[in-house]
């Protein structure tokens, strides 16, 4: 998407590959929204570190970073023959997979790359196929987000106010994003609308990343405290809610997403405001039978007890807000039942959660 | 309530009067939870400044501060006679009333003091009656909060988890508080329970003031992001919600309170969790006919765009969290409809919102 810097608007992807220097180029997301910086990882170990340290984060973006990292590792190989190359490839795969051990996207992406590499007869052919497969993975991520945007833009009409939670934007994917895709597509169709970004405590991804994205794209928006959405809905100031998801259960239509999503869905249902979830097909879990079984990560209390920001002297610092003697309870995600969800926007179209299972073959179910 | 400092537990009220030095003594609430400090205002102008600057805040506490401030101003008078004394009294009243122009409590409290002063025949008698009236106002605030606690403690059983929002604690009154009164009373009855304090963004009064209060009282508690309450309710981890209020409509039972209260009430209703509002009688508005007419203060966006806290070097600082190019929408309060409220805990007893009007004479209605 567009980024305004050095006096002009430039187009960026979150993750790209520079074949000339065999390096992966990433937006350093930990500096956003206060600084925009592209970093280059010079070898697969550096790429793994960038994934582990959350320089790059978000399902699609870390998938693409791992795919490129695997190609990068393969291309760096200078050895006698296929046997050593295979062994080296395993090491690269393992290093990248271990960077975010609970995430499923890097492993899925690298499995894709491995499958396509196998068609090569020589090391050189396999190296070249690895890069082509990684490029294809990234391009497919962009195409799928584009399709989500095409379907989702229908939901947005002139003059609407849209609420979103957390960041399921282009920074979390290679480009365009999922929850943001309908916004960007509607904008390109000339529609005028306003976005309320939930701050999304405790990590404030709405106030930092989503607001930054929308500002770069010149989309009208305001940040609100997570507490304010109910009041705005009560006063008729929100027409649609669109969020992303970390996992959608294909069998039940339940949606796991950033903590607070469930609250917004309950409020939207009370006010009869349509509530949409935008996802790529890779987010669908066809195995789990009940949302209650989704493990909810309990994160460190210091996220709730303070905040990261820029001080008056321009320094990035964590400040302790809460009473020093008190602790916090910090569940990272929640699960929204299907009954509260109006529709799920996928690259294949918009489905009611209850229609997921009957449409499973169109939605990528393999079983 | 109790404060632990200098190695021991001491009892404090939020607002007291020192007749020896004719000064009002206040907890400097802007330093909490990071520092506990008592300040003394030496004249009525300093007391007015303390009210204006929110050194003292909360309905009951600013009422008592204004009552004491009026007595302080009266006692400082050294003049020739009643006429000048009357003129001086008007100046004191006006100065204190203007400290928080939209608040109703300081004016109500000072009207009480004025009424009782009139029984005095000499300036000296009136001065002495003013102080007695101010003391009585503060003592009545404490008695009423005690009654709220006595009624509300019935709602709390051993092993329960209670959710509260914002700070309607003893720091907002002279002592004991309203939403916290049932907690303190239940504790003194030997009941064991756990409190979840909503952080209460954007000003974080739950994470700072309520958590500090509960820590001083040694009540088991954890701070949660405002986003987390829905998830905890869904998992059966919350048994009661108790909040305070800025205004309850006597005719409809609607409750205006800190932004986010409505959201918690909607969630509680969905999960069939009892939702209580604890208030003194002075919070009841018998005039307004519909909650929609309650003016909702739109506060400055910088509250949402950043946070106040303590840096690693121990300095109190505001950090900008949000994207620098983005603005915020910051409604300070919301209105919860009567249908979502299980009961309103008052010094007179616990009432359903719909029973308010029929019980209006017991609830202080004069009409």
XYZ file of C-alpha atoms in Angstrom:
734
model
C 0.000 0.000 0.000
C 0.998 3.645 -0.083
C 3.366 5.244 2.374
C 3.983 8.965 2.414
C 7.635 9.791 3.019
C 10.316 12.148 1.790
C 7.613 14.387 0.423
C 5.981 11.802 -1.844
C 3.781 8.726 -1.879
C 5.517 5.417 -2.521
C 4.122 1.920 -2.804
C 5.404 -0.784 -0.443
C 4.753 -4.392 0.365
C 5.300 -5.557 3.943
C 7.730 -8.262 2.767
C 9.755 -8.410 -0.465
C 12.888 -10.122 -1.743
C 15.981 -8.523 -3.246
C 17.593 -11.147 -5.477
C 20.634 -8.954 -6.175
C 21.748 -9.076 -2.530
C 19.877 -12.288 -1.583
C 18.130 -10.448 1.225
C 14.572 -10.209 2.564
C 13.292 -6.662 2.909
C 10.866 -5.954 5.737
C 9.055 -2.983 7.232
C 10.398 -2.676 10.800
C 6.946 -2.775 12.412
C 8.192 -2.295 15.956
C 9.088 1.307 15.117
C 5.661 2.143 13.727
C 3.774 4.456 13.896
C 6.583 6.736 14.986
C 9.169 5.777 12.361
C 8.952 4.076 8.954
C 12.022 2.044 8.143
C 12.820 -0.808 5.770
C 15.367 -3.325 6.982
C 17.145 -6.029 4.968
C 18.005 -9.404 6.493
C 21.220 -10.664 4.924
C 20.800 -14.375 5.631
C 18.124 -16.856 6.747
C 19.177 -16.617 10.391
C 18.597 -12.866 10.359
C 15.209 -13.466 8.697
C 14.312 -15.929 11.465
C 15.338 -13.349 14.065
C 13.120 -10.726 12.403
C 10.167 -13.118 12.637
C 10.936 -14.035 16.254
C 11.346 -10.410 17.368
C 8.110 -9.295 15.639
C 9.871 -6.904 13.273
C 7.428 -8.645 10.928
C 4.108 -9.875 12.405
C 0.701 -10.986 11.166
C -0.325 -14.309 9.594
C 0.289 -13.558 5.913
C 3.388 -11.456 6.497
C 5.264 -14.040 8.565
C 4.215 -16.755 6.084
C 5.784 -14.805 3.242
C 8.869 -13.918 5.306
C 9.442 -17.616 6.057
C 8.915 -18.600 2.395
C 11.430 -15.968 1.272
C 13.753 -16.970 4.109
C 13.742 -20.563 2.919
C 14.556 -19.469 -0.647
C 17.246 -17.147 0.725
C 18.818 -20.021 2.629
C 18.653 -22.286 -0.424
C 20.198 -19.645 -2.703
C 23.076 -19.069 -0.277
C 24.139 -22.711 -0.607
C 27.550 -23.152 -2.242
C 28.377 -26.816 -1.914
C 29.368 -29.965 -3.717
C 26.018 -31.604 -4.282
C 22.346 -32.465 -3.661
C 22.862 -34.413 -0.442
C 24.505 -31.536 1.435
C 21.967 -29.154 -0.103
C 19.113 -31.231 1.322
C 20.701 -31.243 4.763
C 21.251 -27.479 4.578
C 17.629 -27.007 3.505
C 16.410 -28.887 6.578
C 18.437 -26.635 8.849
C 16.997 -23.515 7.191
C 13.433 -24.857 7.509
C 13.895 -25.722 11.166
C 15.463 -22.364 12.038
C 12.633 -20.417 10.428
C 9.903 -22.689 11.844
C 11.214 -22.235 15.364
C 11.094 -18.442 15.136
C 7.365 -18.411 16.062
C 6.704 -21.922 17.345
C 2.912 -21.602 17.776
C 2.218 -19.946 14.407
C 1.017 -22.201 11.603
C 1.616 -19.862 8.644
C 5.426 -20.035 8.325
C 5.366 -23.851 8.260
C 2.507 -23.994 5.749
C 4.263 -21.477 3.521
C 7.588 -23.345 3.635
C 5.882 -26.675 2.918
C 4.523 -25.053 -0.245
C 8.001 -23.937 -1.261
C 9.517 -27.397 -0.564
C 6.840 -29.133 -2.651
C 7.649 -26.974 -5.675
C 11.424 -27.222 -5.247
C 11.239 -30.987 -5.695
C 10.557 -30.599 -9.438
C 14.136 -29.323 -9.900
C 16.750 -31.833 -11.042
C 19.886 -29.930 -10.017
C 20.722 -27.794 -7.007
C 20.653 -24.739 -9.248
C 17.189 -25.630 -10.546
C 15.889 -26.237 -7.034
C 17.318 -22.919 -5.862
C 15.602 -21.110 -8.655
C 12.299 -22.932 -8.061
C 12.457 -22.081 -4.330
C 12.576 -18.368 -5.099
C 9.822 -18.651 -7.693
C 7.640 -20.522 -5.167
C 8.242 -17.906 -2.465
C 7.379 -15.112 -4.908
C 4.236 -17.007 -5.873
C 3.283 -17.431 -2.201
C 3.601 -13.681 -1.628
C 1.717 -12.846 -4.827
C -1.069 -15.253 -3.917
C -1.383 -13.585 -0.492
C -1.813 -10.256 -2.267
C -4.333 -11.697 -4.765
C -6.394 -13.262 -1.979
C -6.498 -10.023 0.000
C -7.499 -8.263 -3.215
C -10.397 -10.706 -3.630
C -11.476 -10.121 -0.021
C -11.506 -6.419 -0.851
C -13.546 -6.958 -4.025
C -16.238 -8.923 -2.159
C -16.108 -6.776 0.974
C -16.360 -3.406 -0.792
C -20.021 -4.204 -1.513
C -20.695 -3.866 2.224
C -19.591 -0.231 2.318
C -21.752 2.608 1.094
C -21.169 6.330 0.890
C -21.377 8.110 4.238
C -21.030 4.988 6.369
C -19.114 4.763 9.647
C -17.111 1.546 9.996
C -15.669 0.189 13.249
C -12.584 -2.028 13.230
C -10.629 -3.680 16.030
C -6.890 -4.409 16.266
C -4.866 -4.595 13.023
C -5.801 -7.004 10.265
C -4.364 -4.559 7.769
C -1.740 -4.745 5.071
C 1.005 -4.726 7.711
C -0.261 -8.152 8.843
C -0.171 -9.502 5.277
C 2.017 -8.879 2.240
C -0.297 -6.131 1.037
C -3.909 -4.848 1.321
C -4.817 -6.849 4.472
C -8.100 -8.555 5.318
C -10.292 -6.381 7.570
C -8.872 -3.328 5.787
C -9.223 -4.767 2.262
C -12.899 -3.734 1.892
C -11.939 -0.207 3.009
C -9.149 0.144 0.471
C -11.300 -1.329 -2.302
C -14.245 0.932 -1.441
C -11.907 3.928 -1.438
C -10.583 3.029 -4.886
C -14.217 2.930 -6.076
C -14.553 6.543 -4.935
C -16.723 5.833 -1.881
C -16.508 8.228 1.068
C -16.753 6.788 4.572
C -15.286 7.159 8.058
C -13.471 4.552 10.162
C -13.420 4.306 13.967
C -10.283 2.418 15.080
C -10.606 0.728 18.456
C -7.447 1.543 20.385
C -7.210 -2.224 21.142
C -5.611 -2.306 24.552
C -3.420 -3.667 25.865
C -1.074 -3.625 22.832
C -2.866 -0.747 21.072
C -2.523 -2.113 17.533
C -5.585 -0.129 16.461
C -4.180 3.188 17.679
C -0.720 2.477 16.292
C -0.824 0.232 13.208
C -4.365 0.533 11.822
C -4.501 4.294 12.363
C -1.078 4.637 10.688
C -2.223 2.578 7.689
C -5.420 4.565 7.257
C -3.532 7.855 7.589
C -1.100 6.789 4.822
C -4.060 5.859 2.617
C -5.775 9.178 3.471
C -8.904 7.415 4.752
C -10.944 9.500 7.216
C -10.606 7.949 10.663
C -10.563 8.518 14.419
C -9.178 6.436 17.266
C -11.565 5.598 20.114
C -11.041 4.023 23.528
C -12.255 0.419 23.514
C -14.863 1.601 26.025
C -16.472 4.034 23.570
C -17.847 1.714 20.863
C -21.016 0.831 22.801
C -21.921 4.482 23.280
C -21.275 5.290 19.604
C -23.469 2.363 18.531
C -26.223 3.492 20.909
C -26.130 6.947 19.302
C -26.376 5.484 15.781
C -22.825 6.396 14.823
C -21.624 2.983 13.622
C -23.038 1.247 10.524
C -20.740 -1.763 10.122
C -18.088 -3.644 12.080
C -15.296 -5.385 10.141
C -12.535 -7.316 11.931
C -9.944 -9.975 11.063
C -9.399 -13.310 12.768
C -6.646 -15.610 13.977
C -8.725 -18.747 13.557
C -12.219 -19.485 12.245
C -13.689 -22.909 12.991
C -14.907 -24.346 9.696
C -17.334 -26.682 11.463
C -19.090 -24.083 13.641
C -18.259 -20.637 12.261
C -16.836 -19.506 15.621
C -14.181 -16.793 15.372
C -11.079 -16.411 17.533
C -9.590 -12.937 17.359
C -7.888 -10.272 19.467
C -9.327 -9.785 22.946
C -12.301 -7.412 22.785
C -13.677 -8.698 19.477
C -16.390 -10.697 21.270
C -17.475 -7.575 23.172
C -17.882 -5.618 19.929
C -19.900 -8.474 18.419
C -22.252 -8.559 21.429
C -22.744 -4.795 21.200
C -23.284 -4.917 17.427
C -25.937 -7.656 17.800
C -27.799 -5.585 20.407
C -27.892 -2.619 18.026
C -28.582 -4.735 14.911
C -25.359 -3.521 13.305
C -23.893 -5.983 10.757
C -20.696 -7.608 12.042
C -18.251 -9.017 9.466
C -15.044 -11.023 9.758
C -12.561 -10.916 6.840
C -10.110 -13.821 6.410
C -7.958 -15.682 3.898
C -8.764 -19.392 3.518
C -5.626 -20.319 5.496
C -7.313 -18.977 8.651
C -9.991 -21.693 8.596
C -9.455 -24.581 11.034
C -11.384 -27.626 9.798
C -10.384 -29.845 12.720
C -11.543 -28.341 16.005
C -15.159 -29.074 16.869
C -15.895 -26.345 19.454
C -14.636 -22.818 20.000
C -14.143 -23.617 23.647
C -11.241 -25.867 22.626
C -9.270 -23.004 21.061
C -6.362 -22.332 23.405
C -6.448 -18.738 24.675
C -2.951 -17.374 25.199
C -2.518 -15.758 28.623
C -0.028 -12.955 28.018
C 2.255 -11.068 30.403
C 0.568 -8.609 32.760
C 2.955 -5.765 31.982
C 1.039 -5.146 28.733
C -2.047 -4.213 30.788
C -0.130 -2.408 33.542
C 1.472 0.174 31.271
C 1.917 1.438 27.731
C 4.632 2.004 25.121
C 4.878 5.425 23.563
C 7.002 8.447 22.738
C 7.945 10.780 25.586
C 8.034 14.567 25.287
C 11.748 14.298 24.550
C 11.091 11.946 21.624
C 12.270 8.765 23.292
C 10.343 5.502 22.927
C 9.561 4.297 26.458
C 7.341 2.003 28.472
C 5.500 3.809 31.254
C 3.932 2.030 34.211
C 0.372 3.322 34.477
C -1.196 0.999 37.033
C -0.813 0.816 40.786
C 2.685 -0.647 41.381
C 1.406 -3.201 43.898
C -1.256 -4.680 41.590
C -1.100 -7.465 39.010
C -3.074 -8.075 35.844
C -4.996 -10.827 34.118
C -4.291 -10.639 30.375
C -6.044 -13.050 28.020
C -4.843 -12.257 24.478
C -7.795 -13.538 22.446
C -11.480 -14.316 22.706
C -13.983 -16.430 20.797
C -17.099 -15.009 19.141
C -19.985 -17.440 18.541
C -21.413 -17.793 15.036
C -24.816 -16.352 16.010
C -23.243 -12.884 16.442
C -21.553 -12.848 13.035
C -23.422 -11.511 10.010
C -20.942 -12.758 7.438
C -17.408 -13.969 6.820
C -15.666 -12.289 3.901
C -13.275 -14.680 2.118
C -11.445 -14.568 -1.219
C -14.196 -16.927 -2.494
C -17.112 -14.726 -1.405
C -19.119 -13.750 1.678
C -20.626 -16.613 3.694
C -22.814 -16.850 6.759
C -20.907 -18.773 9.446
C -23.537 -21.520 9.381
C -22.956 -21.994 5.632
C -19.262 -22.704 6.080
C -19.452 -26.446 6.411
C -21.779 -26.973 3.439
C -19.434 -24.840 1.306
C -16.283 -26.470 2.659
C -14.947 -27.608 -0.712
C -15.142 -24.088 -2.148
C -13.412 -22.908 1.036
C -10.367 -25.130 0.697
C -11.348 -28.089 2.901
C -9.300 -31.153 2.007
C -10.744 -34.260 3.677
C -9.879 3.892 54.737
C -6.518 2.348 55.447
C -3.289 3.407 53.794
C -0.085 1.516 54.296
C 2.899 3.830 54.627
C 6.038 4.234 56.675
C 5.763 0.584 57.616
C 2.312 0.745 59.168
C -1.374 1.028 58.366
C -3.001 4.391 59.036
C -6.579 5.538 58.582
C -7.316 8.495 56.315
C -10.270 10.366 54.958
C -9.995 11.910 51.492
C -10.871 15.374 52.857
C -10.511 16.671 56.430
C -10.236 20.027 58.161
C -7.504 21.240 60.494
C -9.060 23.911 62.726
C -5.706 24.788 64.331
C -4.267 26.099 61.051
C -7.634 26.792 59.347
C -6.635 24.565 56.447
C -8.285 21.838 54.385
C -6.256 18.647 54.188
C -6.525 16.629 50.973
C -5.001 13.513 49.465
C -3.124 14.738 46.364
C -4.911 12.320 44.008
C -2.964 13.340 40.916
C 0.134 11.659 42.354
C -1.636 8.348 43.014
C -0.956 5.455 42.685
C 2.737 6.283 42.517
C 2.943 8.597 45.525
C 0.728 9.146 48.591
C 0.827 12.707 49.824
C -1.419 14.868 51.982
C -1.524 18.540 51.096
C -2.978 21.392 53.124
C -4.690 24.355 51.460
C -4.085 27.463 53.557
C -7.012 29.584 52.331
C -10.256 29.208 50.376
C -8.578 30.234 47.126
C -6.076 27.417 47.459
C -8.952 25.029 48.216
C -10.737 26.185 45.057
C -7.539 25.622 43.080
C -7.256 22.095 44.480
C -10.810 21.366 43.309
C -10.203 22.903 39.881
C -6.934 21.047 39.314
C -8.424 17.694 40.384
C -6.102 17.275 43.344
C -9.440 16.262 44.867
C -12.035 14.666 42.538
C -15.213 12.619 42.823
C -18.728 13.785 43.722
C -18.646 13.386 47.519
C -15.048 14.484 47.883
C -15.416 17.783 46.021
C -18.692 18.424 47.872
C -16.905 18.095 51.197
C -13.909 20.105 49.986
C -16.208 22.964 48.971
C -18.126 22.802 52.277
C -14.859 22.956 54.231
C -13.571 25.641 51.882
C -16.596 27.804 52.641
C -16.108 27.347 56.389
C -12.403 28.084 55.930
C -13.198 31.302 54.098
C -15.747 32.304 56.759
C -13.326 31.570 59.607
C -10.603 33.676 57.997
C -12.816 36.745 58.106
C -11.488 39.488 60.409
C -13.694 42.441 59.787
C -15.918 45.029 61.378
C -19.325 43.418 61.011
C -22.047 41.203 59.498
C -22.497 43.179 56.285
C -18.871 42.833 55.198
C -18.939 39.226 56.409
C -21.918 38.505 54.158
C -20.161 40.080 51.177
C -17.002 38.122 51.904
C -19.055 34.891 52.177
C -20.516 35.472 48.727
C -17.043 35.856 47.261
C -15.904 32.623 48.896
C -19.002 30.765 47.645
C -18.543 32.046 44.109
C -14.834 31.220 44.003
C -15.410 27.643 45.143
C -18.448 27.117 42.893
C -16.498 28.226 39.832
C -13.739 25.696 40.451
C -15.750 22.924 38.741
C -18.523 24.772 36.925
C -20.464 21.700 35.698
C -20.396 19.801 38.999
C -23.492 20.011 41.184
C -22.033 18.680 44.455
C -19.951 21.680 45.588
C -22.914 24.039 45.194
C -25.330 21.668 46.967
C -22.864 21.193 49.807
C -22.263 24.925 50.224
C -26.002 25.652 50.143
C -26.317 23.248 53.081
C -23.604 25.112 54.967
C -25.177 28.530 54.236
C -28.592 27.367 55.454
C -27.169 26.318 58.808
C -24.986 29.410 59.209
C -28.079 31.614 59.157
C -29.067 30.445 62.645
C -26.052 32.314 64.035
C -26.656 35.788 65.448
C -23.091 37.104 65.387
C -20.261 36.703 62.908
C -18.476 34.483 65.438
C -21.545 32.285 65.824
C -21.964 32.006 62.076
C -18.297 31.120 61.633
C -18.598 28.388 64.171
C -21.836 27.067 62.635
C -20.227 27.017 59.183
C -17.497 24.690 60.364
C -19.972 22.487 62.225
C -22.120 22.258 59.088
C -19.134 21.347 56.917
C -18.102 18.663 59.398
C -21.660 17.362 59.398
C -21.700 17.274 55.588
C -18.517 15.189 55.534
C -19.759 12.893 58.301
C -23.056 12.373 56.506
C -21.185 11.444 53.313
C -19.316 8.802 55.318
C -22.514 7.530 56.988
C -24.310 7.237 53.645
C -21.440 5.325 52.075
C -21.463 3.078 55.144
C -25.174 2.387 54.597
C -24.532 1.582 50.928
C -21.923 -0.896 52.136
C -24.293 -2.445 54.667
C -26.977 -3.049 52.016
C -24.535 -3.986 49.260
C -22.534 -6.513 51.271
C -25.522 -8.878 51.035
C -24.784 -9.190 47.304
C -21.320 -10.643 47.883
C -20.748 -14.248 48.885
C -17.588 -16.190 49.600
C -15.581 -17.108 46.515
C -17.251 -14.623 44.197
C -15.522 -12.636 41.455
C -16.683 -9.028 41.239
C -16.089 -6.704 38.286
C -15.915 -2.944 38.784
C -15.344 -0.082 36.352
C -13.592 3.257 36.920
C -13.276 4.563 40.499
C -16.311 5.066 42.678
C -14.159 4.334 45.705
C -13.355 6.171 48.884
C -11.070 8.524 46.959
C -14.185 9.843 45.184
C -15.995 10.402 48.499
C -14.909 11.356 51.995
C -14.485 7.698 52.939
C -15.620 4.160 51.966
C -16.957 5.079 48.512
C -20.044 3.759 46.729
C -19.184 0.927 44.297
C -16.408 -0.113 46.690
C -18.556 0.144 49.852
C -20.060 -3.362 49.467
C -16.535 -4.752 48.998
C -15.185 -3.124 52.147
C -18.263 -4.133 54.158
C -18.114 -7.742 52.891
C -14.410 -7.866 53.762
C -15.105 -6.669 57.293
C -17.657 -9.490 57.582
C -14.839 -11.929 56.816
C -15.953 -12.788 53.281
C -13.299 -13.822 50.759
C -13.731 -12.689 47.145
C -11.754 -11.422 44.156
C -12.152 -8.150 42.258
C -11.409 -7.518 38.577
C -10.701 -3.810 38.027
C -11.372 -2.599 34.504
C -8.401 -0.492 33.465
C -10.956 2.179 32.376
C -9.249 3.837 29.453
C -8.659 6.516 28.552
C -7.927 7.914 32.026
C -7.237 4.518 33.624
C -8.904 5.271 36.975
C -9.490 1.550 37.531
C -5.828 0.628 37.051
C -4.617 3.566 39.108
C -7.111 4.577 41.812
C -9.341 1.534 42.357
C -6.430 -0.912 42.222
C -4.490 1.294 44.659
C -7.455 1.404 47.063
C -7.971 -2.353 46.967
C -4.247 -2.969 47.447
C -4.234 -0.738 50.562
C -7.239 -2.655 51.913
C -5.550 -5.982 51.029
C -8.478 -7.097 48.883
C -7.545 -9.716 46.259
C -7.720 -8.083 42.825
C -6.370 -7.986 39.276
C -6.461 -5.282 36.631
C -7.865 -6.238 33.228
C -7.944 -4.461 29.878
C -11.424 -3.095 29.208
C -11.491 -5.555 26.301
C -11.191 -8.603 28.562
C -14.435 -8.476 30.600
C -16.558 -10.111 27.877
C -14.205 -13.072 27.607
C -14.073 -13.514 31.397
C -17.878 -13.438 31.596
C -18.115 -15.991 28.784
C -15.821 -18.297 30.747
C -17.897 -17.950 33.916
C -15.288 -15.935 35.780
C -17.439 -12.977 36.839
C -20.353 -13.293 39.287
C -21.344 -9.662 39.882
C -20.731 -6.227 38.414
C -20.836 -3.206 40.750
C -20.233 0.332 39.459
C -20.899 3.888 40.607
C -22.701 6.626 38.722
C -22.515 10.321 37.926
C -26.257 10.687 37.499
C -29.243 8.353 37.874
C -32.548 9.500 36.439
C -35.158 9.107 39.177
C -37.984 8.938 36.639
C -36.538 6.187 34.402
C -33.741 4.482 36.327
C -31.239 5.235 33.543
C -27.627 5.499 34.706
C -24.967 7.859 33.385
C -21.456 6.768 34.280
C -17.895 6.597 32.938
C -17.580 5.578 29.293
C -17.605 1.779 29.016
C -20.191 1.180 31.750
C -22.927 0.580 29.167
C -20.746 -2.014 27.417
C -20.270 -3.928 30.669
C -24.015 -3.822 31.349
C -24.791 -5.225 27.876
C -22.273 -8.037 28.399
C -23.575 -8.793 31.901
C -27.169 -9.032 30.618
C -26.109 -11.475 27.892
C -24.466 -13.696 30.508
C -27.221 -13.220 33.109
C -24.715 -11.706 35.540
C -26.312 -9.315 38.074
C -25.341 -5.700 37.400
C -25.545 -3.218 40.303
C -25.078 0.538 40.551
C -24.179 2.017 43.962
C -25.014 5.691 44.621
C -25.725 8.239 47.340
C -29.128 9.953 47.102
C -27.490 13.161 45.844
C -26.727 11.369 42.537
C -30.430 11.059 41.671
C -31.741 13.569 39.123
C -35.528 13.900 39.529
C -35.928 16.398 36.693
C -34.708 14.927 33.410
C -37.241 12.732 31.645
C -34.999 10.721 29.287
C -31.407 9.495 29.431
C -30.868 10.801 25.940
C -31.076 14.331 27.377
C -28.078 13.832 29.670
C -25.252 15.889 28.168
C -22.269 13.666 27.309
C -19.012 15.537 27.769
C -16.699 15.212 24.756
C -13.197 15.258 26.232
C -9.827 16.080 24.676
C -8.418 13.472 22.301
C -4.987 13.399 23.905
C -6.424 11.185 26.668
C -7.082 8.463 24.077
C -3.921 9.084 22.060
C -1.508 8.396 24.923
C -1.103 7.537 28.586
C 0.336 8.962 31.804
C 2.727 6.789 33.764
C 6.118 6.397 35.369
C 9.153 5.949 33.107
C 12.007 3.556 33.852
C 13.874 6.483 35.414
C 10.977 7.153 37.823
C 9.664 10.270 36.125
C 5.938 10.848 35.661
C 5.396 11.396 31.926
C 2.775 11.393 29.191
C 3.694 9.156 26.280
C 2.091 9.431 22.867
C 0.997 5.914 21.920
C -1.118 6.481 18.824
C -0.155 7.312 15.263
C 0.988 10.968 15.345
C -1.139 11.905 12.329
C -4.418 10.572 13.772
C -7.064 12.174 15.980
C -9.456 10.703 18.506
C -13.130 10.809 19.411
C -13.437 10.804 23.216
C -16.905 10.733 24.798
C -16.412 10.738 28.581
C -19.643 9.082 29.719
C -22.396 6.796 28.518
C -25.960 6.023 29.548
C -27.135 2.555 30.577
C -30.869 1.833 30.211
C -32.820 0.580 33.213
C -33.548 -2.819 31.640
C -29.859 -3.791 31.979
C -29.609 -2.906 35.671
C -30.439 -5.519 38.300
C -30.494 -3.120 41.230
C -29.425 0.273 42.506
C -27.781 0.204 45.913
C -28.583 3.352 47.925
C -28.182 4.299 51.594
C -31.927 3.552 51.914
C -31.738 0.046 50.426
C -31.499 -1.751 47.089
C -34.102 -0.847 44.481
C -34.883 -2.029 40.973
C -34.577 0.983 38.608
C -38.274 0.715 37.754
C -39.156 1.031 41.468
C -37.362 4.336 41.821
C -40.262 6.606 41.038
C -42.763 4.835 43.296
C -40.226 5.004 46.150
C -39.262 8.616 45.399
C -40.128 9.993 48.828
C -37.878 7.453 50.564
C -35.190 8.370 48.012
C -35.120 12.065 48.812
C -37.473 13.446 46.140
C -38.802 16.862 47.115
C -41.605 17.866 44.795
